[in-house]
Amino acid sequence: MRGSTSGKREAKAYLSRFKPPSPQVKNGLNSKHSRIKKTESHQISGVNLGGLFLTARAVDESPIFSQDTVPRTFVDISSEPLHVALVGFKSPQLIDDHTLQGIGLTLSQLAKLGLNCIVVVDLQDEGAQKLSSEQPLLWRSKVIEQADRVVSAIERQGGRGARRLDSVIGISPTKDELTPSVKIRGDVRVIHRNLLLAPLRRGVVPVVVPVGYTSLDQKVVAVSAKDAMLALTRELAGIVRCSTPEDDPEHLLQSIWRAQRGVSLDRIIILDQIGGIPSTSNMKDSHIFINLEQEYEAICDGLVRLRDSPKTKMQDEVAHRASRLPTLGTGNPRSEFEKGEIVPASMQALKDRQSAMDIIIENHLNSLELVHDALAILPTSSSALLTTPQEAASSSGHSSLAKMPGVGTRPFRNPLIHNLLTDKPIFSSSLPRARLLQSTNSTPNPSTPATFIKRGMPLTFRPDPRIEAWKPPTPLSLPPQLSDPQIDLARLVHLIEDSFSRTLDVQRYMARVSQNLAGIIIAGSYEGAAILTWEAPPNLPSSVLPGTPAYAARMVPYLDKFAVLKRSQGAGGVADIVFNAMVRDCFPKGVVWRSRRDNPVNNWYFERAKGTWKIPIKEQGTQGWTMFWTTEGVDGEKFDDYASVCRTVETSWADGKKLLD
């Protein structure tokens, strides 16, 4: 695992959280013999890791924002809970047998790597919805047919197999157990917890049929897959029932603790033919990573506006998304679905319908809401992944993702397995779009189907550029100050010093930025931050006076400090979140910064910059700078301004070291 191309940090994080699939992993991480035995065991197990355990290649060394090495931390695997992924499988009736077999293989591989899956079948069709309300028993038989196909696909891969469960969901008589913001409880609930967990503990994959039984008369009721997923989430999170005044608090606490201690719901996975959540600016692109705390409402609002926009402007995007929906091929057995109301006779009819965009966007909104409500009641370490069944079923070299980003020799990484091992998307969300479009044959890939979602962390802007754009200071304006009472200066200083492992001269630094501070971005509880300034080039002619338009035009947007707590470096996407906010919200036209040439973060910077330049060393015995920028068309006067600023900005460290910051 230490030789994995996913990186040592991710490998150690995976080993510390999940019980290793081979006993050799527990001891001898420093032993060459144990590494060889471990590699052989993964080959024998048949787990398709997509090259994750091959010798590291330069093209596969995805840089992480880390300024220090990570300590070796391990946990006692004997106390490990049962790690679970809840998989929502949309429209399995549209999936051919070959793809279904690939999905079964991937789910079996996840189990071998320590993540046990519960699959919920979701027919997701207008005909199915109509049938579920009018003829629930007939609908139940059709859902069972598809659940059995999924069970068969998993069992053909060997391992412990799968088991269909169609009697674990119950319907309570009331719906009044909802809180305003988070769906803690609902009328759909799990009524047989042991029936669900017993096969999981044996390594068997439960395939849940979304049918419920009323508590009063045991009547069969069709349940939406979304409600079934939320009910399972509540159960696995230990939120089993509403307390009453008669409950003994100590007894209630013990029952909740017992429900939670043995199970950890780590992933919500949604397999959907239309892929991840689309960008509201272009439906051909999917979000790579979504920080729900920051982006949920904006993305939902954007999708609603997109749905309500004139249809004539969005035909290309609709056609692209609809083209992901496969037609029924010969690989899919002629079942009752093709002859009944549940499956349209031709997917082309769906593409041609005027309501195609509404259906697609409503589907995305439904998935996003499900993930939001589920992650809201789970630990912050839990996450979600939305991808296509085809990507989930893909093996090495047979994916639309295989050509990204610009590396043809790189083996494809199955998004589900890669996410399990790294807790990250395959590609960093802060990479420029141009990098994601590159390929060895110069043919741009039109989309990135997988979307990785975490509850994440809120972002704080001072001032908020979404309300008013940041502008260079004028003689009559008062720039923002780090002494602002809304900024916790002590925590900010601790963040900077922890990230750089150096002591900041606080008074000197505050004096330097007091007249030219552009703003500050703070991630979460001071887990990461960026301090940005406006810098006047020292070579400005005397005729360019402060406060004039010419002076403002020459002011350089400068990233003065970019800091992430050591415990958050390389994990959780903190650096990506802050960087994205900087280049998208604060300085969308571009920003420049510098870094010492031997800074280990430089590889991470190189991937995200549109241009770099090694500033020549003029003084003997000093280290050199590398200048980075995200601005388009940096040349001539602008380049000279950028270089002069990066040469002359004073350092503000109090440790007396000659190292550049």
XYZ file of C-alpha atoms in Angstrom:
661
model
C 0.000 0.000 0.000
C 2.890 2.400 0.645
C 3.909 1.967 -2.981
C 0.407 2.816 -4.146
C 0.047 5.583 -6.680
C -2.760 6.958 -4.560
C -0.035 8.292 -2.268
C 1.374 7.292 1.099
C -0.897 9.650 3.008
C -4.059 8.175 1.483
C -2.773 4.612 1.894
C -2.100 5.138 5.595
C -5.469 6.823 6.085
C -7.204 3.853 4.457
C -5.271 1.324 6.572
C -6.022 3.255 9.743
C -9.760 3.251 9.049
C -10.494 -0.077 7.354
C -9.567 -3.573 8.343
C -6.925 -4.698 5.850
C -8.035 -7.341 3.350
C -4.872 -9.353 4.020
C -3.341 -10.132 7.440
C 0.139 -9.284 6.105
C -0.771 -5.617 6.098
C -1.010 -5.396 9.856
C 2.680 -5.918 10.485
C 5.829 -5.146 8.597
C 4.967 -2.032 6.613
C 8.712 -1.429 6.442
C 9.399 -4.947 5.250
C 10.080 -5.558 1.584
C 8.878 -9.138 1.986
C 5.529 -8.022 3.430
C 5.008 -5.565 0.578
C 5.614 -8.325 -1.962
C 3.250 -10.700 -0.182
C 0.634 -7.963 0.076
C 0.821 -7.187 -3.635
C 0.461 -10.877 -4.456
C -2.562 -11.160 -2.169
C -4.329 -8.323 -3.986
C -3.608 -9.964 -7.325
C -4.988 -13.254 -6.107
C -8.097 -11.621 -4.662
C -9.041 -10.327 -8.092
C -9.653 -6.795 -6.867
C -9.377 -4.383 -9.782
C -7.421 -1.508 -8.262
C -6.706 0.063 -11.627
C -2.956 0.293 -11.037
C -3.237 1.625 -7.504
C -0.714 -0.972 -6.312
C 1.698 -0.686 -9.228
C 5.071 1.030 -8.991
C 4.477 4.784 -8.821
C 4.856 6.705 -12.086
C 5.564 10.402 -12.423
C 2.318 10.938 -14.289
C 0.398 9.264 -11.496
C 1.980 11.271 -8.675
C -0.946 13.625 -8.155
C 0.510 16.367 -5.928
C -1.189 17.184 -2.652
C -1.013 20.405 -0.682
C 1.275 19.296 2.136
C 4.229 21.066 3.705
C 5.270 18.233 5.971
C 5.355 14.458 6.224
C 2.473 12.624 7.844
C 3.054 10.632 11.058
C 2.403 6.896 11.032
C -0.893 6.297 12.789
C -2.685 2.989 13.103
C -5.672 1.728 15.061
C -6.489 -1.587 16.634
C -8.420 -3.357 13.887
C -10.079 -5.660 16.395
C -12.291 -2.734 17.477
C -13.214 -1.733 13.940
C -16.938 -1.221 13.255
C -18.706 -2.682 10.257
C -18.017 -0.232 7.430
C -21.011 0.159 5.121
C -21.826 1.840 1.803
C -25.451 2.488 0.874
C -25.826 2.131 -2.910
C -28.818 3.544 -4.777
C -29.024 1.748 -8.138
C -31.245 3.732 -10.494
C -32.982 2.101 -13.472
C -31.295 -1.326 -13.393
C -33.898 -2.445 -15.946
C -32.053 -0.311 -18.518
C -28.688 -1.964 -17.843
C -27.495 -4.857 -19.984
C -26.192 -8.027 -18.375
C -22.545 -7.333 -19.230
C -22.565 -3.980 -17.401
C -24.495 -5.498 -14.511
C -21.820 -8.178 -14.149
C -19.183 -5.443 -13.955
C -21.106 -3.689 -11.207
C -21.394 -6.965 -9.330
C -17.628 -7.392 -9.617
C -16.981 -3.893 -8.264
C -19.320 -4.389 -5.299
C -17.577 -7.677 -4.513
C -14.207 -5.935 -4.688
C -15.376 -3.238 -2.280
C -16.348 -5.948 0.201
C -12.890 -7.525 -0.087
C -11.390 -4.108 0.685
C -13.504 -3.745 3.832
C -16.551 -1.777 2.620
C -19.786 -3.772 2.795
C -22.562 -2.596 0.476
C -26.340 -2.409 0.808
C -28.019 -1.957 -2.587
C -31.423 -0.283 -2.999
C -33.119 -0.887 -6.355
C -34.765 2.184 -7.904
C -36.843 1.677 -11.087
C -37.113 5.464 -11.502
C -39.631 5.596 -14.323
C -42.946 7.378 -14.808
C -44.637 4.109 -15.712
C -43.234 2.496 -12.592
C -44.526 5.337 -10.416
C -47.994 5.019 -11.886
C -47.973 1.258 -11.477
C -46.709 1.489 -7.898
C -49.723 3.556 -6.868
C -52.348 1.624 -8.826
C -51.101 -1.965 -8.592
C -48.515 -2.221 -5.796
C -48.372 -6.042 -5.858
C -47.615 -6.126 -9.581
C -45.077 -3.354 -9.119
C -43.496 -5.338 -6.269
C -43.023 -8.364 -8.516
C -41.343 -6.248 -11.181
C -38.948 -4.644 -8.682
C -38.126 -8.072 -7.286
C -37.275 -9.240 -10.793
C -34.635 -6.508 -11.101
C -33.373 -7.096 -7.553
C -32.845 -10.742 -8.454
C -30.810 -9.686 -11.502
C -28.556 -7.645 -9.216
C -28.249 -10.535 -6.752
C -27.330 -12.920 -9.561
C -24.685 -10.528 -10.927
C -23.011 -10.276 -7.508
C -23.128 -14.003 -6.800
C -21.426 -14.804 -10.091
C -18.323 -12.988 -8.843
C -17.719 -15.468 -6.055
C -17.184 -14.236 -2.529
C -20.041 -14.354 -0.037
C -22.697 -13.453 -2.608
C -25.862 -11.394 -2.147
C -29.352 -11.726 -0.716
C -32.597 -10.039 -1.686
C -34.491 -8.392 1.177
C -38.103 -7.333 0.587
C -39.471 -7.190 4.112
C -37.201 -4.830 6.061
C -39.138 -1.598 5.399
C -42.156 -0.534 7.432
C -44.613 2.362 7.202
C -45.598 4.228 10.367
C -49.028 5.952 10.469
C -47.731 9.518 10.854
C -45.206 11.807 9.217
C -44.915 14.345 12.017
C -41.395 13.367 13.107
C -39.580 15.723 10.747
C -37.417 18.633 11.809
C -37.473 21.803 9.685
C -33.964 21.467 8.236
C -32.890 17.824 8.502
C -34.993 14.740 7.839
C -34.163 12.988 11.081
C -37.237 10.760 11.007
C -40.038 9.909 8.630
C -42.932 7.548 8.092
C -40.699 5.043 6.262
C -38.496 3.075 8.644
C -36.501 -0.148 9.033
C -38.501 -2.742 10.959
C -36.064 -5.675 10.929
C -32.603 -4.393 11.808
C -31.126 -7.832 12.422
C -32.444 -9.087 9.088
C -30.461 -6.275 7.470
C -27.245 -6.511 9.502
C -26.911 -10.297 9.766
C -25.976 -10.829 6.101
C -23.716 -7.760 6.205
C -21.680 -9.227 9.053
C -21.217 -12.409 7.003
C -19.986 -10.431 4.015
C -23.220 -10.901 2.053
C -24.570 -7.934 0.049
C -28.218 -7.162 0.949
C -30.257 -6.016 -2.063
C -33.243 -4.109 -0.675
C -36.535 -3.944 -2.544
C -38.245 -0.592 -1.791
C -41.589 -1.942 -0.652
C -43.031 -1.305 2.773
C -45.610 -2.846 5.037
C -48.028 -0.754 7.079
C -47.721 -1.183 10.821
C -51.466 -1.630 11.367
C -52.587 -4.139 8.727
C -49.306 -5.211 7.006
C -50.561 -3.917 3.678
C -47.991 -3.760 0.861
C -47.131 -0.162 -0.016
C -44.767 1.041 -2.726
C -41.942 3.137 -1.234
C -39.781 5.560 -3.161
C -36.151 4.512 -3.266
C -35.232 7.921 -1.849
C -37.371 7.354 1.265
C -35.975 3.838 1.621
C -32.399 5.172 1.399
C -33.124 7.794 4.086
C -34.755 5.189 6.333
C -31.706 2.945 6.003
C -29.429 5.918 6.686
C -31.308 6.751 9.881
C -31.157 3.140 11.010
C -27.445 2.736 10.327
C -26.741 6.097 11.980
C -28.434 4.871 15.158
C -31.476 7.180 14.905
C -33.975 4.426 15.459
C -37.035 6.050 16.987
C -38.441 9.141 18.609
C -38.093 9.419 22.359
C -41.121 9.780 24.616
C -41.508 11.372 28.067
C -41.768 7.873 29.555
C -38.316 6.829 28.277
C -35.512 6.525 30.770
C -32.743 8.877 29.494
C -29.947 6.522 30.507
C -31.615 3.539 28.878
C -32.319 5.553 25.722
C -28.699 6.702 25.563
C -27.456 3.136 25.911
C -29.779 1.882 23.167
C -28.590 4.590 20.774
C -24.952 3.854 21.648
C -25.450 0.143 20.979
C -27.074 0.925 17.626
C -24.201 3.160 16.566
C -21.108 1.420 17.883
C -21.111 -1.571 15.541
C -21.851 0.152 12.211
C -20.222 3.022 10.345
C -22.065 4.275 7.253
C -19.114 5.702 5.327
C -20.472 6.158 1.791
C -23.643 7.039 -0.035
C -23.231 5.842 -3.643
C -25.712 6.617 -6.406
C -25.437 4.867 -9.765
C -27.334 6.860 -12.371
C -27.064 6.775 -16.162
C -26.933 10.570 -16.372
C -23.864 10.725 -14.155
C -22.847 13.311 -11.593
C -24.367 16.689 -10.758
C -23.995 18.988 -13.776
C -22.461 22.420 -13.771
C -25.198 25.027 -14.050
C -23.160 26.917 -16.641
C -22.798 23.894 -18.909
C -24.719 20.660 -18.503
C -22.029 18.840 -20.478
C -19.729 19.164 -17.450
C -20.214 17.602 -14.034
C -19.039 18.904 -10.694
C -15.999 16.928 -9.575
C -16.413 17.847 -5.902
C -19.250 19.538 -4.011
C -18.800 21.111 -0.582
C -22.412 21.020 0.636
C -21.914 23.587 3.389
C -20.808 26.117 0.809
C -22.445 25.111 -2.468
C -25.703 23.210 -1.887
C -28.193 26.070 -2.105
C -26.401 27.751 -5.003
C -26.295 24.534 -7.047
C -29.968 23.785 -6.372
C -30.960 27.329 -7.335
C -28.857 27.077 -10.486
C -30.469 23.793 -11.522
C -33.937 25.237 -10.980
C -33.090 28.274 -13.101
C -31.689 25.960 -15.757
C -34.867 23.914 -15.724
C -37.012 27.023 -16.085
C -34.904 28.583 -18.841
C -36.133 28.531 -22.468
C -35.792 25.010 -23.785
C -34.494 26.178 -27.159
C -31.260 27.386 -25.602
C -30.433 24.064 -24.011
C -31.058 21.450 -26.703
C -27.400 20.465 -27.030
C -26.980 20.028 -23.283
C -30.199 18.024 -22.987
C -29.194 15.804 -25.879
C -25.815 15.182 -24.261
C -27.285 14.207 -20.900
C -30.006 12.133 -22.523
C -27.415 10.354 -24.658
C -26.044 8.820 -21.458
C -29.302 6.901 -21.077
C -28.686 3.595 -22.882
C -31.153 1.982 -25.210
C -32.324 -1.503 -24.390
C -29.919 -3.844 -26.158
C -29.830 -7.520 -26.757
C -27.766 -8.008 -23.614
C -30.793 -7.264 -21.449
C -33.145 -10.255 -21.222
C -36.627 -9.796 -22.642
C -38.382 -9.248 -19.370
C -41.790 -7.939 -18.492
C -40.255 -4.463 -18.268
C -39.828 -4.191 -22.014
C -43.430 -5.285 -22.601
C -45.110 -3.333 -19.824
C -45.548 0.259 -18.764
C -42.290 0.548 -16.871
C -39.735 0.946 -19.670
C -40.332 3.192 -22.704
C -40.187 1.328 -26.012
C -37.336 3.532 -27.182
C -35.080 5.897 -25.272
C -35.068 8.089 -28.377
C -38.647 8.978 -27.496
C -37.378 10.360 -24.187
C -34.690 12.386 -25.930
C -37.236 13.921 -28.275
C -39.777 14.815 -25.646
C -40.046 18.470 -24.757
C -39.909 17.582 -21.064
C -36.561 15.775 -21.312
C -34.689 18.587 -19.560
C -37.234 18.741 -16.739
C -36.914 15.011 -16.133
C -33.122 15.099 -16.136
C -32.836 18.137 -13.860
C -35.475 16.830 -11.442
C -33.475 13.623 -11.265
C -30.323 15.566 -10.370
C -32.186 17.641 -7.779
C -33.626 14.468 -6.255
C -30.181 12.877 -5.995
C -28.615 16.010 -4.544
C -31.374 16.377 -1.956
C -31.021 12.723 -0.959
C -27.279 13.097 -0.451
C -27.743 16.348 1.474
C -30.330 14.860 3.839
C -28.303 11.675 4.370
C -24.950 13.359 5.048
C -26.647 15.822 7.409
C -27.226 13.022 9.957
C -23.933 11.196 9.405
C -20.451 11.987 10.746
C -18.475 14.573 8.792
C -16.118 11.800 7.666
C -18.911 10.222 5.590
C -19.176 11.132 1.923
C -21.148 10.460 -1.248
C -20.257 9.520 -4.810
C -22.491 9.898 -7.858
C -21.405 8.140 -11.044
C -22.754 6.129 -13.939
C -23.296 2.359 -13.837
C -20.933 2.106 -16.790
C -18.110 3.800 -14.866
C -18.805 1.695 -11.779
C -18.583 -1.421 -13.939
C -15.513 -0.378 -15.910
C -12.220 -2.177 -15.701
C -8.757 -0.884 -16.517
C -8.554 0.959 -19.815
C -12.274 0.767 -20.688
C -13.683 4.027 -19.401
C -14.473 7.485 -20.661
C -12.362 8.698 -17.766
C -9.292 6.783 -18.887
C -8.036 9.607 -21.091
C -8.050 12.250 -18.369
C -6.173 14.336 -17.541
C -3.680 14.191 -20.393
C -2.088 10.853 -19.547
C -2.642 7.956 -21.902
C -0.359 5.447 -20.147
C -2.166 5.790 -16.854
C -4.381 2.813 -16.005
C -8.018 3.631 -15.335
C -9.065 3.736 -11.711
C -12.534 2.542 -10.928
C -14.140 5.597 -9.240
C -15.727 3.549 -6.435
C -12.540 1.712 -5.510
C -10.348 4.793 -5.901
C -12.704 6.760 -3.647
C -12.635 4.036 -1.002
C -8.837 4.019 -0.885
C -8.321 7.790 -1.011
C -11.585 9.421 0.140
C -11.133 11.748 -2.832
C -12.410 12.141 -6.375
C -10.189 10.765 -9.130
C -9.305 14.309 -10.220
C -8.760 17.350 -8.048
C -11.616 19.850 -8.224
C -9.213 22.806 -8.327
C -7.479 21.678 -11.521
C -8.125 24.061 -14.431
C -10.699 22.835 -16.918
C -8.061 22.809 -19.687
C -6.020 20.245 -17.736
C -9.031 17.957 -17.452
C -9.663 18.144 -21.190
C -6.162 17.147 -22.268
C -5.450 13.692 -23.635
C -2.657 12.083 -25.568
C -4.570 12.240 -28.843
C -5.660 15.852 -28.197
C -9.306 14.815 -28.226
C -11.141 16.558 -25.381
C -13.286 14.414 -23.162
C -16.655 16.150 -22.834
C -17.452 15.223 -19.262
C -16.347 13.874 -15.917
C -19.264 11.668 -14.865
C -18.382 11.154 -11.188
C -19.258 13.739 -8.526
C -17.763 13.412 -5.033
C -19.761 15.089 -2.247
C -19.002 15.826 1.397
C -20.841 17.810 4.002
C -17.621 19.784 4.036
C -17.142 23.106 5.724
C -18.449 26.642 5.403
C -16.371 29.379 3.811
C -16.062 32.826 5.318
C -15.128 35.820 3.165
C -14.055 39.191 4.576
C -15.324 41.134 2.706
C -17.707 38.983 0.674
C -16.873 39.251 -3.057
C -20.225 37.697 -3.939
C -21.886 40.866 -2.666
C -19.363 43.364 -4.013
C -16.284 42.569 -6.067
C -12.911 43.210 -4.498
C -11.366 46.415 -5.851
C -7.995 48.132 -5.328
C -8.031 50.590 -2.423
C -8.345 54.329 -3.031
C -7.325 57.285 -0.831
C -10.967 57.648 0.208
C -11.652 53.962 0.882
C -10.865 52.003 4.014
C -9.376 48.585 3.191
C -10.373 45.566 5.285
C -8.238 44.840 8.332
C -7.024 41.660 9.978
C -7.992 43.303 13.274
C -11.653 43.061 12.227
C -13.546 41.661 15.264
C -15.183 39.117 12.944
C -11.724 37.611 12.345
C -10.230 35.497 15.125
C -6.679 36.785 14.807
C -5.219 34.336 17.324
C -6.597 31.323 15.432
C -5.488 32.811 12.121
C -1.934 33.267 13.389
C -1.926 29.713 14.761
C -3.082 28.428 11.363
C -0.275 30.248 9.527
C 2.420 29.180 11.966
C 1.218 25.569 12.008
C 1.104 25.397 8.215
C 4.547 26.928 7.638
C 6.218 25.624 10.840
C 7.521 29.153 11.453
C 6.794 32.021 13.819
C 5.009 35.024 12.361
C 5.971 38.588 13.323
C 2.339 39.559 13.814
C 2.733 43.304 14.309
C 5.094 43.654 11.382
C 2.844 41.618 9.143
C -0.306 43.518 10.076
C 1.468 46.806 9.445
C 2.520 45.622 5.985
C -0.981 44.620 4.835
C -2.981 47.297 6.682
C -3.212 49.597 3.652
C -3.455 47.066 0.848
C -5.417 44.053 2.145
C -7.856 42.833 -0.503
C -9.557 40.259 1.694
C -9.327 36.937 3.450
C -10.886 33.507 2.903
C -11.355 31.228 5.919
C -12.320 27.559 5.579
C -14.284 25.932 8.382
C -12.952 26.539 11.870
C -9.693 28.027 10.636
C -8.614 24.794 8.983
C -7.417 26.720 5.964
C -7.121 30.330 4.828
C -5.904 32.595 2.060
C -4.843 36.205 2.625
C -4.874 38.312 -0.525
C -3.531 41.804 -1.092
C -3.252 44.505 -3.727
C 0.400 45.257 -4.417
C 1.710 48.332 -6.197
C 4.609 47.507 -8.543
C 7.764 49.324 -7.378
C 8.537 50.376 -10.953
C 5.446 52.584 -11.360
C 6.262 55.954 -12.971
C 5.709 59.039 -10.849
C 2.970 60.196 -13.207
C 0.751 57.280 -12.105
C -0.828 58.646 -8.933
C -2.699 56.671 -6.249
C -6.457 56.840 -6.641
C -6.367 57.279 -10.403
C -7.766 54.682 -12.842
C -4.254 54.175 -14.228
C -2.954 53.373 -10.732
C -5.809 50.928 -10.039
C -5.179 49.216 -13.376
C -1.551 48.533 -12.426
C -2.311 47.144 -8.944
C -1.352 43.480 -8.743
C -3.761 40.938 -7.142
C -1.398 38.952 -4.912
C -1.799 35.792 -2.841
C 0.191 36.687 0.249
C -0.510 33.652 2.467
C -2.039 30.280 1.650
C -2.196 28.100 4.743
C -3.750 24.755 5.702
C -3.456 23.103 9.106
C -1.035 20.188 8.981
C -3.722 17.744 10.087
C -5.865 18.856 7.125
C -3.136 18.884 4.477
C -3.681 16.328 1.749
C -7.073 15.306 3.137
C -10.591 16.641 3.203
C -10.084 18.888 0.191
C -9.404 21.980 2.309
C -6.734 23.327 -0.040
C -8.966 22.717 -3.076
C -11.910 24.470 -1.415
C -9.883 27.575 -0.556
C -8.125 27.691 -3.929
C -11.397 27.360 -5.842
C -12.953 30.175 -3.824
C -9.940 32.369 -4.566
C -9.923 31.904 -8.343
C -13.696 31.717 -8.853
C -15.109 34.238 -6.391
C -12.335 36.581 -5.292
C -9.973 37.046 -8.241
C -11.681 35.437 -11.265
C -9.506 37.488 -13.657
C -6.317 36.084 -12.154
C -3.954 36.219 -9.197
C -0.186 35.895 -8.774
C 1.915 34.432 -5.970
C 5.415 33.217 -5.253
C 6.931 30.188 -3.583
C 10.467 29.187 -2.756
C 11.904 26.845 -5.353
C 12.287 23.886 -2.998
C 8.768 24.180 -1.544
C 7.177 20.689 -1.626
C 3.830 22.316 -2.479
C 5.147 23.569 -5.835
C 3.978 20.504 -7.776
C 0.472 21.213 -6.522
C 0.854 24.865 -7.619
C 2.244 23.913 -11.033
C -0.888 21.917 -11.853
C -3.199 24.828 -11.052
C -1.259 27.777 -12.471
C -1.650 29.016 -16.023
C 1.935 30.190 -16.040
C 5.133 29.992 -13.983
C 8.550 31.615 -14.033
C 11.697 31.006 -11.995
C 12.870 34.436 -10.903
C 16.641 34.719 -11.413
C 18.713 34.847 -8.247
C 20.514 38.179 -7.965
C 22.086 37.765 -4.536
C 24.541 34.952 -3.807
C 23.612 32.673 -0.913
C 19.872 33.294 -1.153
C 17.163 30.938 -2.332
C 15.195 31.678 -5.449
C 11.522 32.283 -6.060
C 9.145 30.575 -8.440
C 6.345 32.854 -9.587
C 2.880 31.432 -10.378
C -0.190 33.070 -11.861
C -3.714 32.174 -12.977
C -4.171 35.230 -15.217
C -4.690 34.909 -18.960
C -2.212 36.580 -21.303
C 0.548 37.607 -18.895
C 3.222 39.367 -20.932
C 4.852 42.737 -21.413
C 3.995 45.295 -18.760
C 1.803 42.924 -16.753
C 4.574 40.338 -16.558
C 7.064 42.993 -15.421
C 4.622 44.159 -12.728
C 4.082 40.601 -11.490
C 7.818 39.864 -11.382
C 8.709 43.115 -9.605
C 6.087 42.495 -6.921
C 7.237 38.912 -6.328
C 10.834 40.090 -6.028
C 10.160 42.856 -3.509
C 7.370 41.738 -1.135
C 8.894 41.645 2.337
C 8.776 38.548 4.496
C 7.231 38.800 7.965
C 8.711 35.961 9.977
C 10.021 36.435 13.481
C 12.336 33.419 13.667
C 15.312 35.140 12.043
C 15.735 32.399 9.442
C 16.918 33.348 5.978
C 14.427 30.973 4.372
C 11.934 32.535 2.040
C 8.272 32.156 3.021
